[in-house]
Tab-separated table of C-alpha atoms in Angstrom:
chain	number	residue	atom	x	y	z
A	1	GLY	CA	86.948	113.009	106.373
A	2	ALA	CA	84.766	110.954	110.197
A	3	GLY	CA	84.716	107.020	108.647
A	4	VAL	CA	86.483	104.657	105.659
A	5	SER	CA	84.696	106.556	102.575
A	6	GLN	CA	84.320	103.524	99.775
A	7	SER	CA	82.894	104.438	96.112
A	8	PRO	CA	80.548	102.930	94.542
A	9	ARG	CA	78.165	101.211	97.355
A	10	TYR	CA	76.488	99.597	94.370
A	11	LYS	CA	77.879	97.917	91.307
A	12	VAL	CA	76.399	96.105	88.340
A	13	ALA	CA	79.049	94.364	86.978
A	14	LYS	CA	78.555	92.043	83.690
A	15	ARG	CA	80.257	89.095	83.180
A	16	GLY	CA	83.879	89.413	82.056
A	17	GLN	CA	83.812	93.741	82.649
A	18	ASP	CA	86.297	95.356	84.207
A	19	VAL	CA	85.201	97.019	88.106
A	20	ALA	CA	87.269	99.945	90.200
A	21	LEU	CA	86.345	100.103	94.324
A	22	ARG	CA	88.265	102.719	95.763
A	23	CYS	CA	88.655	103.819	99.574
A	24	ASP	CA	89.252	106.579	101.255
A	25	PRO	CA	90.640	105.658	104.628
A	26	ILE	CA	90.423	107.838	107.836
A	27	SER	CA	93.150	110.700	107.456
A	28	GLY	CA	96.247	109.849	109.135
A	29	HIS	CA	95.660	106.219	109.398
A	30	VAL	CA	98.687	104.055	107.990
A	31	SER	CA	96.971	100.467	107.621
A	32	LEU	CA	94.388	99.497	105.057
A	33	PHE	CA	92.984	96.020	104.599
A	34	TRP	CA	90.785	95.138	101.401
A	35	TYR	CA	88.248	92.103	102.950
A	36	GLN	CA	85.561	90.375	100.906
A	37	GLN	CA	82.252	89.353	102.200
A	38	ALA	CA	79.417	86.665	100.444
A	39	LEU	CA	75.996	87.431	101.344
A	40	GLY	CA	75.978	85.531	105.110
A	41	GLN	CA	79.501	84.904	105.805
A	42	GLY	CA	82.351	86.449	108.038
A	43	PRO	CA	84.383	88.827	105.707
A	44	GLU	CA	87.367	87.612	104.165
A	45	PHE	CA	90.912	88.834	104.422
A	46	LEU	CA	91.852	89.642	101.460
A	47	THR	CA	95.360	91.672	101.457
A	48	TYR	CA	97.054	94.646	103.742
A	49	PHE	CA	98.789	97.772	103.050
A	50	GLN	CA	100.718	99.657	105.730
A	51	ASN	CA	101.131	103.321	103.495
A	52	GLU	CA	102.169	101.990	100.189
A	53	ALA	CA	103.894	99.225	101.081
A	54	GLN	CA	101.272	95.737	100.345
A	55	LEU	CA	102.727	93.778	103.111
A	56	ASP	CA	99.761	91.332	102.412
A	57	LYS	CA	97.704	89.809	99.143
A	58	SER	CA	97.380	86.008	100.414
A	59	GLY	CA	94.038	86.465	100.640
A	60	LEU	CA	93.467	87.183	97.136
A	61	PRO	CA	91.672	84.644	94.912
A	62	SER	CA	93.937	84.595	91.502
A	63	ASP	CA	95.129	86.486	89.482
A	64	ARG	CA	92.543	89.072	88.083
A	65	PHE	CA	92.334	91.117	91.716
A	66	PHE	CA	95.259	93.085	92.740
A	67	ALA	CA	94.902	96.471	94.845
A	68	GLU	CA	97.179	98.905	94.422
A	69	ARG	CA	97.567	102.459	97.436
A	70	PRO	CA	100.103	104.291	95.218
A	71	GLU	CA	100.404	107.544	97.389
A	72	GLY	CA	99.542	105.615	100.361
A	73	SER	CA	96.249	107.124	101.372
A	74	VAL	CA	94.043	106.341	98.717
A	75	SER	CA	93.511	102.954	98.042
A	76	THR	CA	92.319	100.790	94.658
A	77	LEU	CA	90.870	97.514	94.826
A	78	LYS	CA	89.852	96.687	90.488
A	79	ILE	CA	89.291	92.857	89.908
A	80	GLN	CA	89.164	92.070	86.310
A	81	ARG	CA	87.237	89.918	83.359
A	82	THR	CA	84.907	88.896	86.457
A	83	GLN	CA	83.137	86.086	87.203
A	84	GLN	CA	80.182	85.314	88.837
A	85	GLU	CA	81.768	84.836	92.050
A	86	ASP	CA	83.061	87.850	92.651
A	87	SER	CA	80.007	89.507	93.955
A	88	ALA	CA	79.952	90.182	97.384
A	89	VAL	CA	80.751	93.315	99.246
A	90	TYR	CA	84.028	95.029	99.426
A	91	LEU	CA	85.488	96.181	102.952
A	92	CYS	CA	87.680	98.310	103.874
A	93	ALA	CA	89.207	98.945	107.034
A	94	SER	CA	91.984	101.121	108.293
A	95	SER	CA	93.876	101.507	111.509
A	96	LEU	CA	95.720	103.960	112.507
A	97	HIS	CA	99.167	101.137	113.598
A	98	ARG	CA	99.711	98.173	113.163
A	99	GLY	CA	99.713	97.936	116.435
A	100	ILE	CA	97.540	94.944	117.465
A	101	SER	CA	94.973	96.651	119.962
A	102	ASN	CA	94.828	99.425	117.299
A	103	THR	CA	91.315	99.262	116.118
A	104	ILE	CA	90.495	98.773	112.839
A	105	TYR	CA	87.374	100.769	111.739
A	106	PHE	CA	85.442	99.442	108.864
A	107	GLY	CA	83.818	100.737	105.567
A	108	GLU	CA	79.514	100.722	104.875
A	109	GLY	CA	80.892	98.668	102.037
A	110	SER	CA	80.751	98.574	98.117
A	111	TRP	CA	78.141	95.720	96.649
A	112	LEU	CA	79.507	93.518	93.776
A	113	THR	CA	77.019	91.799	91.835
A	114	VAL	CA	78.173	90.491	88.884
A	115	VAL	CA	75.770	89.380	85.998
B	1	GLY	CA	93.236	74.865	108.768
B	2	GLU	CA	92.999	77.515	112.246
B	3	SER	CA	89.370	79.003	111.956
B	4	VAL	CA	87.500	80.833	113.942
B	5	GLY	CA	83.686	79.588	114.838
B	6	LEU	CA	80.278	80.707	116.122
B	7	HIS	CA	77.692	78.245	118.570
B	8	LEU	CA	75.067	79.330	117.702
B	9	PRO	CA	73.779	80.955	113.873
B	10	THR	CA	70.518	82.275	115.047
B	11	LEU	CA	69.554	84.239	118.584
B	12	SER	CA	66.670	85.505	119.444
B	13	VAL	CA	66.041	87.379	122.881
B	14	GLN	CA	63.126	89.495	124.295
B	15	GLU	CA	63.843	92.905	125.089
B	16	GLY	CA	64.833	93.843	128.134
B	17	ASP	CA	66.040	90.444	128.856
B	18	ASN	CA	69.826	90.064	128.623
B	19	SER	CA	71.768	87.901	125.398
B	20	ILE	CA	74.664	85.543	125.556
B	21	ILE	CA	76.717	85.264	121.989
B	22	ASN	CA	79.478	82.528	122.147
B	23	CYS	CA	82.030	81.930	119.713
B	24	ALA	CA	85.140	79.257	120.085
B	25	TYR	CA	88.592	79.519	118.468
B	26	SER	CA	91.089	77.554	117.705
B	27	ASN	CA	94.710	79.142	116.840
B	28	SER	CA	95.942	79.024	120.403
B	29	ALA	CA	98.393	81.933	119.555
B	30	SER	CA	95.885	84.822	118.784
B	31	ASP	CA	96.291	87.182	121.805
B	32	TYR	CA	93.976	89.161	119.946
B	33	PHE	CA	90.052	89.219	120.479
B	34	ILE	CA	87.528	91.913	118.937
B	35	TRP	CA	84.151	91.569	118.324
B	36	TYR	CA	82.258	93.085	116.268
B	37	LYS	CA	78.046	94.213	115.656
B	38	GLN	CA	76.823	94.920	111.205
B	39	GLU	CA	73.754	96.148	111.050
B	40	SER	CA	71.999	95.096	106.904
B	41	GLY	CA	73.969	97.199	104.822
B	42	LYS	CA	76.523	98.265	107.219
B	43	GLY	CA	79.505	97.660	107.526
B	44	PRO	CA	81.319	95.525	110.466
B	45	GLN	CA	80.935	98.407	113.465
B	46	PHE	CA	84.218	97.563	116.609
B	47	ILE	CA	82.160	96.767	119.507
B	48	ILE	CA	84.851	95.745	122.510
B	49	ASP	CA	87.982	93.939	122.383
B	50	ILE	CA	89.847	91.738	125.159
B	51	ARG	CA	93.708	90.815	124.854
B	52	SER	CA	94.901	86.835	126.048
B	53	ASN	CA	96.320	88.371	129.783
B	54	MET	CA	92.374	88.688	130.370
B	55	ASP	CA	89.709	87.011	131.074
B	56	LYS	CA	87.013	89.705	131.237
B	57	ARG	CA	86.237	93.381	129.976
B	58	GLN	CA	83.000	95.612	130.479
B	59	GLY	CA	81.776	98.083	128.132
B	60	GLN	CA	78.841	99.820	127.937
B	61	ARG	CA	76.345	97.757	128.282
B	62	VAL	CA	78.592	94.760	127.635
B	63	THR	CA	80.637	92.207	128.569
B	64	VAL	CA	84.111	89.782	126.684
B	65	LEU	CA	84.454	86.917	128.545
B	66	LEU	CA	87.217	84.791	127.526
B	67	ASN	CA	87.805	81.857	128.723
B	68	LYS	CA	92.044	80.283	127.225
B	69	THR	CA	91.086	77.219	128.602
B	70	VAL	CA	88.196	75.496	126.667
B	71	LYS	CA	88.770	77.944	123.902
B	72	HIS	CA	86.091	79.960	124.344
B	73	LEU	CA	85.130	83.652	123.852
B	74	SER	CA	82.088	85.043	124.846
B	75	LEU	CA	79.339	88.460	124.609
B	76	GLN	CA	77.160	89.562	127.035
B	77	ILE	CA	74.246	92.024	125.783
B	78	ALA	CA	72.590	93.400	129.031
B	79	ALA	CA	69.259	95.487	128.324
B	80	THR	CA	69.420	94.138	125.234
B	81	GLN	CA	67.824	96.583	122.633
B	82	PRO	CA	65.564	96.473	119.215
B	83	GLY	CA	68.953	98.618	117.926
B	84	ASP	CA	71.025	95.081	119.222
B	85	SER	CA	68.951	93.240	116.742
B	86	ALA	CA	71.920	92.741	114.069
B	87	VAL	CA	74.371	89.435	113.587
B	88	TYR	CA	77.333	89.807	115.333
B	89	PHE	CA	81.337	88.247	114.861
B	90	CYS	CA	84.122	87.648	116.780
B	91	ALA	CA	87.691	87.774	115.565
B	92	GLU	CA	90.971	86.914	115.597
B	93	ARG	CA	94.461	88.851	114.537
B	94	VAL	CA	97.378	87.623	113.972
B	95	LEU	CA	100.044	89.610	113.620
B	96	THR	CA	102.878	86.876	111.682
B	97	GLY	CA	105.470	88.507	109.788
B	98	GLY	CA	104.959	91.745	108.008
B	99	GLY	CA	101.081	90.900	108.007
B	100	ASN	CA	98.510	92.339	110.227
B	101	LYS	CA	95.017	89.906	109.450
B	102	LEU	CA	91.862	89.703	110.953
B	103	THR	CA	89.906	86.382	111.158
B	104	PHE	CA	86.622	86.432	111.225
B	105	GLY	CA	84.554	83.552	112.405
B	106	THR	CA	81.007	83.579	110.195
B	107	GLY	CA	77.761	84.976	112.101
B	108	THR	CA	75.304	85.487	115.214
B	109	GLN	CA	72.638	87.309	114.346
B	110	LEU	CA	70.674	88.364	117.009
B	111	LYS	CA	67.334	89.076	117.565
B	112	VAL	CA	65.275	91.467	119.614
B	113	GLU	CA	62.000	90.541	120.433
B	114	LEU	CA	59.218	93.459	121.899
């Protein structure tokens, strides 16, 4: 596709419900990132994939958060037993390669509200 | 810990004036910095980047300046337009081990007044 695509754009979940957020990176992009952005704040790193390998998951806030990219393309961020503090925008991003000068492109985000 | 932050949370400018958005960083090991623009309801959009071995880089209507001595980064927007209204983030990119992490500051809201 032309850009990073995320779905759903908006999700309202009841506390305790599990949610799954999908990311379609730009075709051919090796690196994929997930970020969490609270209202009025900058994006915070969650996790990073290079192809199907999850090389860095140091930003995942708890073991309720799980991300996968089984075939090295589409990625899913899963949040189990959602809590109100999980309410945020979840941004997916991709870049062609790992190299530091490769531009990281962001999707429009999935807006999660936990009630 | 290390962090990237912004001096001014809100900046108001008149249409046609030049804008300067500032950013302070504390990680002396950073060697790559990026400016992103984020409009309401959208994801961050890449504007311009700069390596630490440079002190200035120009794009279309935008210039990024890097002062490593005082760990300061700035984004200059020439002839600011209403479409420039957005939140601007500076970010540093760090490659550590197998990681590939982008660290953002808290952002500056740019408001363009007609």
